[in-house]
Amino acid sequence: MWNVAKIASEHGITLPERIQGIVDGRPCANPDDPYLMPAVCPATEEVYGHLEESGPEQVDAAVASARRSFDESDWPRLSHNERKKMILRARDALAANSDELAAIQAMEVGLPLAQAKGMHVPRSLENFEFFCEVAGTMAGETFNQTGAYLSIVTREPVGVAALIAPWNAPTVLSSMKLGAALALGNTAVLKGSEHTPLTIQRMVEILHEGGLPPGVVNLVNGRGPVTGEALVSHPGVDVIGFIGGTATGKRIMASAAQNVTKVGLELGGKSANIVLESADLESAVDGSLLAILSGNGEQCLAGSRLLVQRSIADEFLDQFVQRMANVRVGDPFDSATEIGPLAFADHYAKVLSYVDVAKEDGAEILCGGGPHPGFDKGYFFQPTAALVDSNQARVCQEEIFGPFVAIQVFDTLDDAIAIANDSEFGLVGYVWSNDLDAVMQVSREVRTGTMWVNTPLTRDLRAPFGGYKSSGLGRDGLQSSVELFTEEKTTMIPTGPLTLPKIGMGSSK
Ligand code: NAD
């Protein structure tokens, strides 16, 4: 395996000793003996730098900067075209540095470079473009039914947006929130995950190199309970856009309540992938593998509960398990690699621990079930399939967030729907079938924000994406992002002269 210095020199990555926040367009150091968190490469376990945690003072400075930019600078007052030009120039700078951004994500998260380059960075660029288009077509409403008045409803930016992203797809997810917030005229304080400090720092630096005015996007880097908590409880924040785990989302909602801060939550999932006997078997196998293994299996929308109808279970599972056992796990910089290492040591330990959890619940491990052989360093995990006989097994109820699928066999369509709904989550679902009535019944009755029919993982940025139940609050998408990042204002104007009742005309004694 390579070392980090070699990768950095080949891909033009500068490795700073300390990875800091960015406030007013400049690095924001924490001079008060900050917590220094080692940034570790998951493929080699090398320390490639240290995150210098932003404490409450740096968070305060970041919010103050975003506040000034919102209250005093041109940013929210620019015409749509002017703001769009600036955002697209910054987006062009990201495009010009896309190889570097992809390589940092491969190094920092363990994402296969081909996926980081071919999907993550292009999607991140598209997020900025898409929300510029959305902002350009946003329209208000008028009502004239009262006769005497015209009521005009317009939308305005909310103000300072605190945007918090997880580590599994750092540029895709932070640009999703950032693109929408900025295009709609807000300013932002971004907090990426403490596990991807360099990706996010470099992304925000490049946005500034591309001409984004200082103060419009500020960055704080640090752990959730320290930096994140200081940010979401800050009274200068007007809206919180959060993507991460459900437990964190609940804490953030409680903090937001203290200041009645608007909040949108994109949270975890444990999505059912239903394969019916009427499915095209080949595409169901292909799609089910992609559903659990894309992005190293570290995806909120993973099809992590595979439900297979009994009449086709043997045939389907023979093919599925054989292919899963053949998946190429390895160096994220090797173009042949299909799965890289898991992103960090604690997460690797957590995913590994679910092998014993599954066995304790009586599961049969059909493939995988341990560290991937052939590596003496790095967090390489064998893609794992566990056959369970009850949806109450912990591997069916808890989000593992790795290449680990829990498989159940069911008899009837109603059984599959009941199992799919027997979950605290409701993010996405998958169904494989050529029986239109069955497909429509699954779509109607499974309580999830998205249902994919005979396809895995397709997104349309225009369509809402988000979860039912504990998978979230609100949606990302065309209308939904506008709702999160704008306030509605009603202005009422009389349509003609008004005869107002005159009060205070009597003589006072
Ligand atoms: P996490 O909840 O641990 O952390 C997410 C972010 O929140 C990080 O930046 C973290 O530092 C911050 N954070 C943690 N505690 C905080 C607090 N008390 N206050 C403020 N911020 C805090 O999640 P993770 O491990 O980074 O990511 C994995 C999770 O994200 C999974 O549950 C996954 O399903 C979910 N996810 C959801 C979506 C979606 O669109 N629904 C997309 C990707 C990931």
Coordinates of C-alpha atoms and ligand atoms in Angstrom, one line a residue:
M1 CA 0.0 0.0 0.0
W2 CA 1.1 3.6 -0.6
N3 CA 1.8 6.2 2.0
V4 CA 0.0 9.4 2.5
A5 CA 2.9 11.6 1.4
K6 CA 3.1 9.8 -1.9
I7 CA -0.7 10.1 -2.5
A8 CA -0.5 13.8 -1.5
S9 CA 2.3 14.5 -4.0
E10 CA 0.6 12.6 -6.8
H11 CA -2.7 14.3 -6.4
G12 CA -1.6 17.9 -5.4
I13 CA -2.9 17.6 -1.9
T14 CA -1.3 20.0 0.7
L15 CA -1.2 18.4 4.1
P16 CA -1.4 21.2 6.7
E17 CA 0.0 20.3 10.2
R18 CA -3.2 21.7 11.7
I19 CA -6.6 21.7 10.1
Q20 CA -8.5 24.7 11.2
G21 CA -11.7 26.6 10.7
I22 CA -12.2 29.6 8.3
V23 CA -13.8 32.8 9.4
D24 CA -14.1 35.9 7.2
G25 CA -12.2 34.0 4.5
R26 CA -9.1 33.5 6.7
P27 CA -7.9 30.5 8.8
C28 CA -9.3 30.7 12.3
A29 CA -6.9 29.3 14.9
N30 CA -7.9 28.4 18.4
P31 CA -5.2 29.9 20.6
D32 CA -6.5 28.4 23.8
D33 CA -4.7 25.1 24.0
P34 CA -7.3 23.4 21.7
Y35 CA -8.1 19.8 21.5
L36 CA -6.1 18.3 18.7
M37 CA -7.7 15.3 17.0
P38 CA -5.4 13.2 14.9
A39 CA -6.7 12.9 11.3
V40 CA -6.1 9.3 10.4
C41 CA -6.1 7.7 6.9
P42 CA -8.4 4.7 7.1
A43 CA -6.4 2.7 4.5
T44 CA -3.0 3.0 6.1
E45 CA -3.7 4.2 9.7
E46 CA -1.2 7.1 9.2
V47 CA -1.8 10.4 10.9
Y48 CA -1.8 13.0 8.1
G49 CA -2.5 16.0 10.3
H50 CA -4.4 17.3 13.3
L51 CA -7.8 18.9 13.5
E52 CA -7.5 22.0 15.7
E53 CA -10.9 22.1 17.3
S54 CA -12.9 25.3 17.0
G55 CA -14.2 26.1 20.5
P56 CA -17.1 28.3 21.5
E57 CA -15.1 31.5 20.8
Q58 CA -14.3 30.5 17.2
V59 CA -17.9 29.5 16.8
D60 CA -19.0 32.9 18.1
A61 CA -16.6 34.6 15.6
A62 CA -17.9 32.5 12.7
V63 CA -21.6 33.3 13.6
A64 CA -20.7 37.0 14.0
S65 CA -19.0 37.0 10.6
A66 CA -22.0 35.3 8.9
R67 CA -24.4 37.7 10.8
R68 CA -22.4 40.8 9.6
S69 CA -22.5 39.4 6.0
F70 CA -26.2 38.9 6.2
D71 CA -27.2 42.1 8.1
E72 CA -24.7 44.5 6.5
S73 CA -23.2 43.2 3.3
D74 CA -24.7 43.1 -0.2
W75 CA -25.0 39.3 -0.3
P76 CA -28.7 38.9 0.6
R77 CA -29.6 42.1 -1.3
L78 CA -27.9 41.1 -4.6
S79 CA -30.1 40.4 -7.6
H80 CA -30.5 36.8 -8.3
N81 CA -28.3 37.0 -11.4
E82 CA -25.5 38.7 -9.5
R83 CA -25.5 36.1 -6.7
K84 CA -25.8 33.3 -9.2
K85 CA -22.7 34.5 -11.1
M86 CA -20.7 34.5 -7.9
I87 CA -21.9 31.1 -6.8
L88 CA -21.2 29.6 -10.2
R89 CA -17.7 31.1 -10.3
A90 CA -17.0 29.5 -6.9
R91 CA -18.5 26.2 -8.3
D92 CA -16.1 26.5 -11.3
A93 CA -13.2 26.8 -8.9
L94 CA -14.4 23.5 -7.3
A95 CA -14.6 21.9 -10.8
A96 CA -11.0 23.1 -11.5
N97 CA -9.9 21.3 -8.3
S98 CA -12.1 18.3 -8.7
D99 CA -9.2 15.8 -8.9
E100 CA -7.8 17.0 -5.6
L101 CA -11.2 17.0 -3.9
A102 CA -11.9 13.5 -5.0
A103 CA -8.4 12.3 -3.9
I104 CA -8.8 13.9 -0.4
Q105 CA -12.1 12.0 0.0
A106 CA -10.5 8.8 -1.0
M107 CA -7.6 9.4 1.4
E108 CA -9.7 10.7 4.3
V109 CA -12.9 8.6 4.1
G110 CA -11.7 5.6 2.1
L111 CA -14.2 6.1 -0.7
P112 CA -13.0 4.4 -3.9
L113 CA -11.4 7.2 -6.0
A114 CA -13.5 6.2 -9.0
Q115 CA -16.7 6.9 -7.0
A116 CA -15.4 10.1 -5.4
K117 CA -14.4 11.4 -8.9
G118 CA -17.2 10.0 -11.0
M119 CA -20.1 10.6 -8.6
H120 CA -19.4 12.6 -5.5
V121 CA -17.6 15.6 -6.9
P122 CA -19.8 16.0 -10.0
R123 CA -22.9 15.7 -7.7
S124 CA -21.4 18.4 -5.5
L125 CA -21.0 20.7 -8.4
E126 CA -24.5 20.0 -9.6
N127 CA -25.9 20.9 -6.2
F128 CA -24.7 24.5 -6.6
E129 CA -26.0 24.7 -10.2
F130 CA -29.3 23.2 -9.3
F131 CA -30.1 25.6 -6.4
C132 CA -29.1 28.6 -8.5
E133 CA -31.7 27.5 -11.0
V134 CA -34.3 26.9 -8.3
A135 CA -33.7 30.4 -6.8
G136 CA -34.1 31.9 -10.3
T137 CA -37.5 30.4 -10.8
M138 CA -38.9 30.9 -7.3
A139 CA -42.2 32.8 -7.4
G140 CA -44.5 34.2 -4.8
E141 CA -48.3 34.3 -4.6
T142 CA -50.9 36.9 -4.7
F143 CA -54.5 36.7 -3.3
N144 CA -57.2 39.2 -4.2
Q145 CA -60.3 37.4 -2.9
T146 CA -60.9 39.9 -0.1
G147 CA -61.8 42.6 -2.7
A148 CA -60.4 45.5 -0.8
Y149 CA -56.9 44.2 -0.6
L150 CA -54.2 42.6 -2.6
S151 CA -52.2 40.2 -0.4
I152 CA -48.7 39.6 -1.8
V153 CA -46.7 36.6 -0.5
T154 CA -42.9 36.8 -1.1
R155 CA -40.0 34.7 0.2
E156 CA -36.9 36.1 1.9
P157 CA -33.7 34.4 3.0
V158 CA -33.9 33.3 6.7
G159 CA -30.5 34.7 7.7
V160 CA -27.6 32.8 9.2
A161 CA -27.7 29.1 8.4
A162 CA -25.8 26.6 10.6
L163 CA -25.1 23.6 8.3
I164 CA -23.9 20.4 9.7
A165 CA -22.8 17.4 7.6
P166 CA -21.7 13.8 8.3
W167 CA -18.5 12.1 7.1
N168 CA -19.8 9.5 4.7
A169 CA -20.2 11.8 1.6
P170 CA -18.6 15.1 2.8
T171 CA -18.7 17.2 -0.4
V172 CA -22.1 15.9 -1.7
L173 CA -23.9 16.5 1.6
S174 CA -22.4 19.8 2.6
S175 CA -22.9 21.2 -0.9
M176 CA -26.5 20.1 -0.8
K177 CA -27.2 22.3 2.2
L178 CA -24.7 25.1 1.2
G179 CA -25.9 25.3 -2.4
A180 CA -29.5 25.8 -1.3
A181 CA -28.8 28.2 1.6
L182 CA -26.5 30.4 -0.5
A183 CA -28.5 30.5 -3.7
L184 CA -31.5 31.6 -1.6
G185 CA -29.6 34.5 -0.1
N186 CA -28.5 33.2 3.3
T187 CA -25.1 33.3 4.8
A188 CA -23.6 30.2 6.5
V189 CA -21.5 28.6 9.1
L190 CA -20.6 25.1 8.0
K191 CA -19.5 22.3 10.4
G192 CA -18.3 19.3 8.6
S193 CA -17.6 16.0 10.4
E194 CA -14.5 15.8 12.6
H195 CA -13.7 12.7 10.5
T196 CA -13.4 14.7 7.3
P197 CA -11.8 17.9 8.4
L198 CA -9.4 18.3 5.4
T199 CA -12.1 17.7 2.7
I200 CA -14.3 20.4 4.2
Q201 CA -11.5 22.8 4.9
R202 CA -10.2 22.5 1.3
M203 CA -13.7 22.8 -0.2
V204 CA -14.4 26.1 1.7
E205 CA -10.9 27.4 0.8
I206 CA -11.6 26.7 -2.9
L207 CA -15.0 28.5 -2.7
H208 CA -13.0 31.6 -1.5
E209 CA -10.4 31.1 -4.2
G210 CA -13.3 31.2 -6.6
G211 CA -14.3 34.6 -5.3
L212 CA -17.0 33.9 -2.8
P213 CA -17.0 37.0 -0.5
P214 CA -15.4 36.5 2.9
G215 CA -18.0 36.0 5.6
V216 CA -20.7 34.4 3.4
V217 CA -19.4 30.9 4.2
N218 CA -17.6 30.3 7.4
L219 CA -16.2 27.0 8.6
V220 CA -15.9 25.6 12.1
N221 CA -14.1 22.3 12.5
G222 CA -14.5 20.1 15.6
R223 CA -16.4 17.4 17.4
G224 CA -20.1 17.4 17.7
P225 CA -20.6 17.8 21.4
V226 CA -18.1 20.8 21.4
T227 CA -18.2 22.7 18.2
G228 CA -21.5 21.4 16.9
E229 CA -23.3 22.0 20.2
A230 CA -21.9 25.6 20.4
L231 CA -23.1 26.2 16.9
V232 CA -26.7 24.9 17.1
S233 CA -27.4 26.6 20.5
H234 CA -26.0 29.9 19.3
P235 CA -28.7 32.7 19.4
G236 CA -27.2 34.3 16.2
V237 CA -28.2 31.3 14.1
D238 CA -31.6 31.5 12.3
V239 CA -31.9 28.1 10.7
I240 CA -30.2 24.7 11.1
G241 CA -29.8 22.3 8.2
F242 CA -28.6 19.0 9.7
I243 CA -27.5 15.7 8.1
G244 CA -26.4 13.0 10.4
G245 CA -27.6 10.3 12.8
T246 CA -31.0 10.2 14.5
A247 CA -29.6 10.4 18.1
T248 CA -27.7 13.6 17.2
G249 CA -30.8 14.9 15.3
K250 CA -32.9 14.6 18.5
R251 CA -30.3 16.5 20.5
I252 CA -30.1 19.2 17.9
M253 CA -33.9 19.6 17.8
A254 CA -33.8 20.1 21.6
S255 CA -31.1 22.7 21.4
A256 CA -32.9 24.5 18.5
A257 CA -36.0 24.7 20.7
Q258 CA -34.3 26.9 23.2
N259 CA -34.1 29.7 20.6
V260 CA -37.0 28.6 18.5
T261 CA -34.6 28.1 15.6
K262 CA -36.0 26.6 12.4
V263 CA -34.6 23.2 11.8
G264 CA -34.4 20.6 9.0
L265 CA -33.2 17.1 9.8
E266 CA -32.0 14.4 7.4
L267 CA -31.3 11.4 9.6
G268 CA -30.6 7.7 9.6
G269 CA -32.2 4.8 7.9
K270 CA -32.6 1.0 8.0
S271 CA -34.3 0.6 4.7
A272 CA -36.1 -2.5 3.4
N273 CA -35.2 -3.9 0.0
I274 CA -38.1 -6.1 -1.0
V275 CA -37.5 -8.7 -3.7
L276 CA -40.7 -10.3 -4.9
E277 CA -41.1 -13.6 -6.9
S278 CA -42.3 -11.4 -9.8
A279 CA -38.9 -9.7 -10.0
D280 CA -36.4 -9.8 -12.8
L281 CA -33.8 -11.8 -10.8
E282 CA -30.7 -10.6 -12.5
S283 CA -31.4 -6.9 -12.1
A284 CA -32.7 -7.5 -8.5
V285 CA -29.3 -9.2 -7.6
D286 CA -27.4 -6.4 -9.3
G287 CA -29.4 -3.6 -7.7
S288 CA -29.5 -5.2 -4.2
L289 CA -25.7 -5.4 -4.2
L290 CA -25.4 -1.8 -5.2
A291 CA -28.0 -0.8 -2.6
I292 CA -26.0 -2.2 0.3
L293 CA -22.4 -1.8 -1.0
S294 CA -22.2 1.6 -2.8
G295 CA -20.2 4.2 -0.9
N296 CA -18.6 1.3 1.2
G297 CA -22.0 0.6 2.6
E298 CA -21.8 3.8 4.6
Q299 CA -24.9 5.4 3.2
C300 CA -28.1 6.5 4.9
L301 CA -30.1 5.2 2.0
A302 CA -28.5 1.7 2.0
G303 CA -30.9 -1.2 1.4
S304 CA -29.6 -2.8 4.6
R305 CA -32.6 -5.1 5.3
L306 CA -33.0 -7.5 2.3
L307 CA -36.4 -9.2 2.3
V308 CA -36.7 -12.0 -0.2
Q309 CA -39.8 -14.0 -1.1
R310 CA -39.6 -17.6 -0.1
S311 CA -40.3 -19.1 -3.6
I312 CA -37.2 -17.5 -5.1
A313 CA -35.1 -17.2 -1.9
D314 CA -32.6 -20.1 -2.7
E315 CA -32.0 -19.0 -6.2
F316 CA -31.7 -15.3 -5.4
L317 CA -29.5 -15.8 -2.3
D318 CA -27.1 -18.2 -4.1
Q319 CA -26.3 -15.5 -6.6
F320 CA -26.4 -12.6 -4.2
V321 CA -24.1 -14.2 -1.6
Q322 CA -21.6 -15.5 -4.1
R323 CA -21.3 -12.0 -5.7
M324 CA -21.1 -10.3 -2.3
A325 CA -18.2 -12.6 -1.3
N326 CA -16.5 -11.7 -4.6
V327 CA -16.6 -8.0 -4.1
R328 CA -13.1 -6.4 -4.5
V329 CA -12.2 -4.8 -1.2
G330 CA -9.0 -2.8 -1.1
D331 CA -7.0 0.3 -1.9
P332 CA -9.3 3.2 -2.6
F333 CA -6.8 4.5 -5.2
D334 CA -6.9 1.3 -7.2
S335 CA -9.4 1.6 -10.0
A336 CA -10.4 -2.1 -9.6
T337 CA -11.5 -1.6 -6.0
E338 CA -15.2 -1.8 -5.4
I339 CA -15.1 -1.1 -1.6
G340 CA -12.5 0.8 0.3
P341 CA -11.8 0.7 4.1
L342 CA -14.4 1.8 6.6
A343 CA -13.8 5.5 7.5
F344 CA -12.3 5.4 11.0
A345 CA -11.3 3.1 13.8
D346 CA -14.3 3.4 16.1
H347 CA -16.7 2.9 13.2
Y348 CA -14.7 -0.1 12.0
A349 CA -15.0 -1.6 15.6
K350 CA -18.7 -0.8 15.6
V351 CA -19.4 -2.6 12.3
L352 CA -17.3 -5.6 13.4
S353 CA -19.2 -5.8 16.7
Y354 CA -22.4 -6.4 14.8
V355 CA -21.1 -9.8 13.6
D356 CA -21.3 -11.1 17.2
V357 CA -24.6 -9.2 17.8
A358 CA -26.0 -11.0 14.8
K359 CA -24.8 -14.4 16.0
E360 CA -26.2 -13.8 19.5
D361 CA -29.6 -13.2 17.9
G362 CA -29.3 -16.5 16.1
A363 CA -28.2 -15.3 12.6
E364 CA -26.4 -17.4 10.1
I365 CA -23.5 -15.5 8.6
L366 CA -23.7 -16.3 4.8
C367 CA -20.6 -14.5 3.8
G368 CA -17.9 -12.2 5.4
G369 CA -18.1 -11.7 9.1
G370 CA -14.7 -10.2 10.0
P371 CA -11.7 -8.1 9.0
H372 CA -10.8 -8.6 5.3
P373 CA -7.8 -10.9 5.0
G374 CA -4.7 -9.6 3.3
F375 CA -4.3 -6.3 5.1
D376 CA -2.0 -5.7 8.1
K377 CA -3.1 -2.0 8.4
G378 CA -6.4 -0.2 7.6
Y379 CA -10.0 -0.7 8.4
F380 CA -10.9 -3.3 5.8
F381 CA -14.1 -5.2 6.5
Q382 CA -15.5 -8.2 4.6
P383 CA -18.9 -7.5 3.0
T384 CA -21.2 -9.4 5.3
A385 CA -24.6 -11.0 4.8
A386 CA -26.5 -12.4 7.9
L387 CA -29.6 -14.5 7.5
V388 CA -32.0 -13.8 10.4
D389 CA -35.4 -15.2 11.2
S390 CA -36.9 -12.3 13.1
N391 CA -37.1 -8.6 12.3
Q392 CA -36.6 -8.0 16.0
A393 CA -32.9 -9.0 15.7
R394 CA -30.7 -6.0 16.4
V395 CA -29.1 -6.2 13.0
C396 CA -32.6 -5.6 11.5
Q397 CA -33.5 -2.7 13.9
E398 CA -30.2 -0.8 14.3
E399 CA -28.3 1.2 11.7
I400 CA -24.9 -0.5 11.2
F401 CA -23.8 1.8 8.4
G402 CA -21.4 -0.5 6.7
P403 CA -21.3 -3.3 4.0
F404 CA -23.5 -5.5 6.2
V405 CA -26.9 -6.7 5.1
A406 CA -29.5 -8.4 7.3
I407 CA -31.5 -10.9 5.2
Q408 CA -35.0 -12.2 5.9
V409 CA -37.2 -14.5 3.9
F410 CA -41.0 -13.8 3.8
D411 CA -44.1 -15.5 2.4
T412 CA -46.6 -12.9 1.3
L413 CA -46.6 -9.4 0.1
D414 CA -48.4 -8.3 3.2
D415 CA -45.7 -10.0 5.3
A416 CA -43.0 -8.0 3.5
I417 CA -44.8 -4.7 3.9
A418 CA -45.4 -5.4 7.6
I419 CA -41.7 -6.2 8.1
A420 CA -40.6 -3.1 6.1
N421 CA -42.8 -0.9 8.4
D422 CA -41.6 -2.5 11.6
S423 CA -38.8 0.0 12.1
E424 CA -38.2 3.3 13.8
F425 CA -36.9 4.6 10.5
G426 CA -38.6 5.5 7.2
L427 CA -36.0 7.0 4.9
V428 CA -36.2 5.0 1.6
G429 CA -37.4 1.6 0.3
Y430 CA -36.7 -0.6 -2.6
V431 CA -39.0 -3.0 -4.4
W432 CA -38.1 -5.4 -7.2
S433 CA -41.1 -6.8 -9.2
N434 CA -42.7 -6.7 -12.6
D435 CA -46.2 -6.9 -11.1
L436 CA -47.6 -3.4 -11.2
D437 CA -50.3 -4.0 -8.6
A438 CA -47.7 -5.3 -6.1
V439 CA -45.4 -2.4 -6.8
M440 CA -48.1 0.1 -6.2
Q441 CA -49.2 -1.6 -3.0
V442 CA -45.6 -1.4 -1.7
S443 CA -45.3 2.2 -2.7
R444 CA -48.6 3.1 -1.0
E445 CA -48.2 1.1 2.2
V446 CA -44.5 1.3 3.1
R447 CA -43.9 4.4 5.1
T448 CA -40.8 5.9 3.7
G449 CA -39.9 9.2 2.0
T450 CA -38.7 7.6 -1.2
M451 CA -39.5 4.2 -2.8
W452 CA -37.3 2.9 -5.6
V453 CA -38.9 0.5 -8.0
N454 CA -36.6 -1.8 -9.9
T455 CA -33.7 0.6 -9.5
P456 CA -31.3 1.4 -6.7
L457 CA -30.1 4.8 -5.4
T458 CA -31.4 7.1 -8.1
R459 CA -31.9 10.7 -7.1
D460 CA -33.7 13.5 -8.8
L461 CA -32.7 16.8 -7.1
R462 CA -36.2 18.2 -8.0
A463 CA -38.0 15.5 -6.0
P464 CA -38.1 15.7 -2.2
F465 CA -35.7 13.5 -0.3
G466 CA -36.0 12.9 3.4
G467 CA -37.5 10.6 5.9
Y468 CA -40.7 9.5 7.7
K469 CA -40.6 8.7 11.4
S470 CA -37.1 8.9 13.0
S471 CA -35.4 9.4 9.6
G472 CA -36.0 13.1 9.6
L473 CA -38.0 16.3 9.6
G474 CA -38.5 18.1 6.3
R475 CA -37.0 17.3 3.0
D476 CA -34.2 18.4 0.6
G477 CA -35.4 19.1 -3.0
L478 CA -36.9 21.8 -5.1
Q479 CA -39.8 23.1 -3.0
S480 CA -38.6 21.6 0.3
S481 CA -35.2 23.3 0.4
V482 CA -36.9 26.6 -0.5
E483 CA -39.2 26.1 2.5
L484 CA -36.3 25.5 4.9
F485 CA -34.0 28.3 3.7
T486 CA -36.6 31.1 3.2
E487 CA -39.2 32.8 5.3
E488 CA -42.6 33.7 3.9
K489 CA -43.7 37.3 4.1
T490 CA -47.2 38.6 3.5
T491 CA -47.6 42.2 2.4
M492 CA -51.2 43.6 2.2
I493 CA -52.0 46.6 0.1
P494 CA -55.5 48.2 -0.3
T495 CA -56.6 48.1 -4.0
G496 CA -58.4 51.5 -3.7
P497 CA -59.1 54.3 -1.2
L498 CA -60.1 53.0 2.2
T499 CA -62.7 54.4 4.5
L500 CA -61.3 53.6 7.9
P501 CA -63.4 53.8 11.0
K502 CA -62.3 57.0 12.8
I503 CA -61.7 56.4 16.5
G504 CA -60.6 59.0 19.1
M505 CA -62.9 61.7 17.6
G506 CA -64.9 62.3 20.9
S507 CA -63.8 65.0 23.3
S508 CA -61.8 63.6 26.1
K509 CA -62.5 64.8 29.7
Ligands
NAD1 P1 -23.4 12.0 13.6 O1 -24.8 12.3 13.9 O2 -22.5 11.4 14.6 O3 -22.7 13.4 13.1 C1 -23.2 14.2 12.1 C2 -22.6 15.6 12.3 O4 -23.2 16.1 13.5 C3 -21.1 15.6 12.5 O5 -20.6 16.8 11.9 C4 -21.0 15.7 14.0 O6 -19.8 16.3 14.4 C5 -22.2 16.6 14.4 N1 -22.7 16.4 15.7 C6 -22.6 15.4 16.6 N2 -23.1 15.7 17.8 C7 -23.6 16.9 17.7 C8 -24.3 17.8 18.6 N3 -24.6 17.4 19.8 N4 -24.6 19.0 18.2 C9 -24.3 19.5 16.9 N5 -23.6 18.7 16.0 C10 -23.3 17.4 16.4 O7 -23.5 11.2 12.2 P2 -22.3 10.6 11.4 O8 -21.7 9.4 12.1 O9 -21.3 11.7 11.0 O10 -23.0 10.2 10.0 C11 -23.7 9.0 9.9 C12 -25.2 9.2 10.1 O11 -25.7 10.2 9.2 C13 -26.0 8.0 9.8 O12 -27.0 7.8 10.7 C14 -26.6 8.3 8.4 O13 -27.8 7.5 8.2 C15 -26.8 9.7 8.5 N6 -27.0 10.3 7.2 C16 -28.2 10.8 6.8 C17 -28.4 11.3 5.5 C18 -29.7 11.7 5.0 O14 -29.8 12.4 4.0 N7 -30.8 11.4 5.7 C19 -27.3 11.4 4.6 C20 -26.0 10.9 5.1 C21 -25.9 10.4 6.4

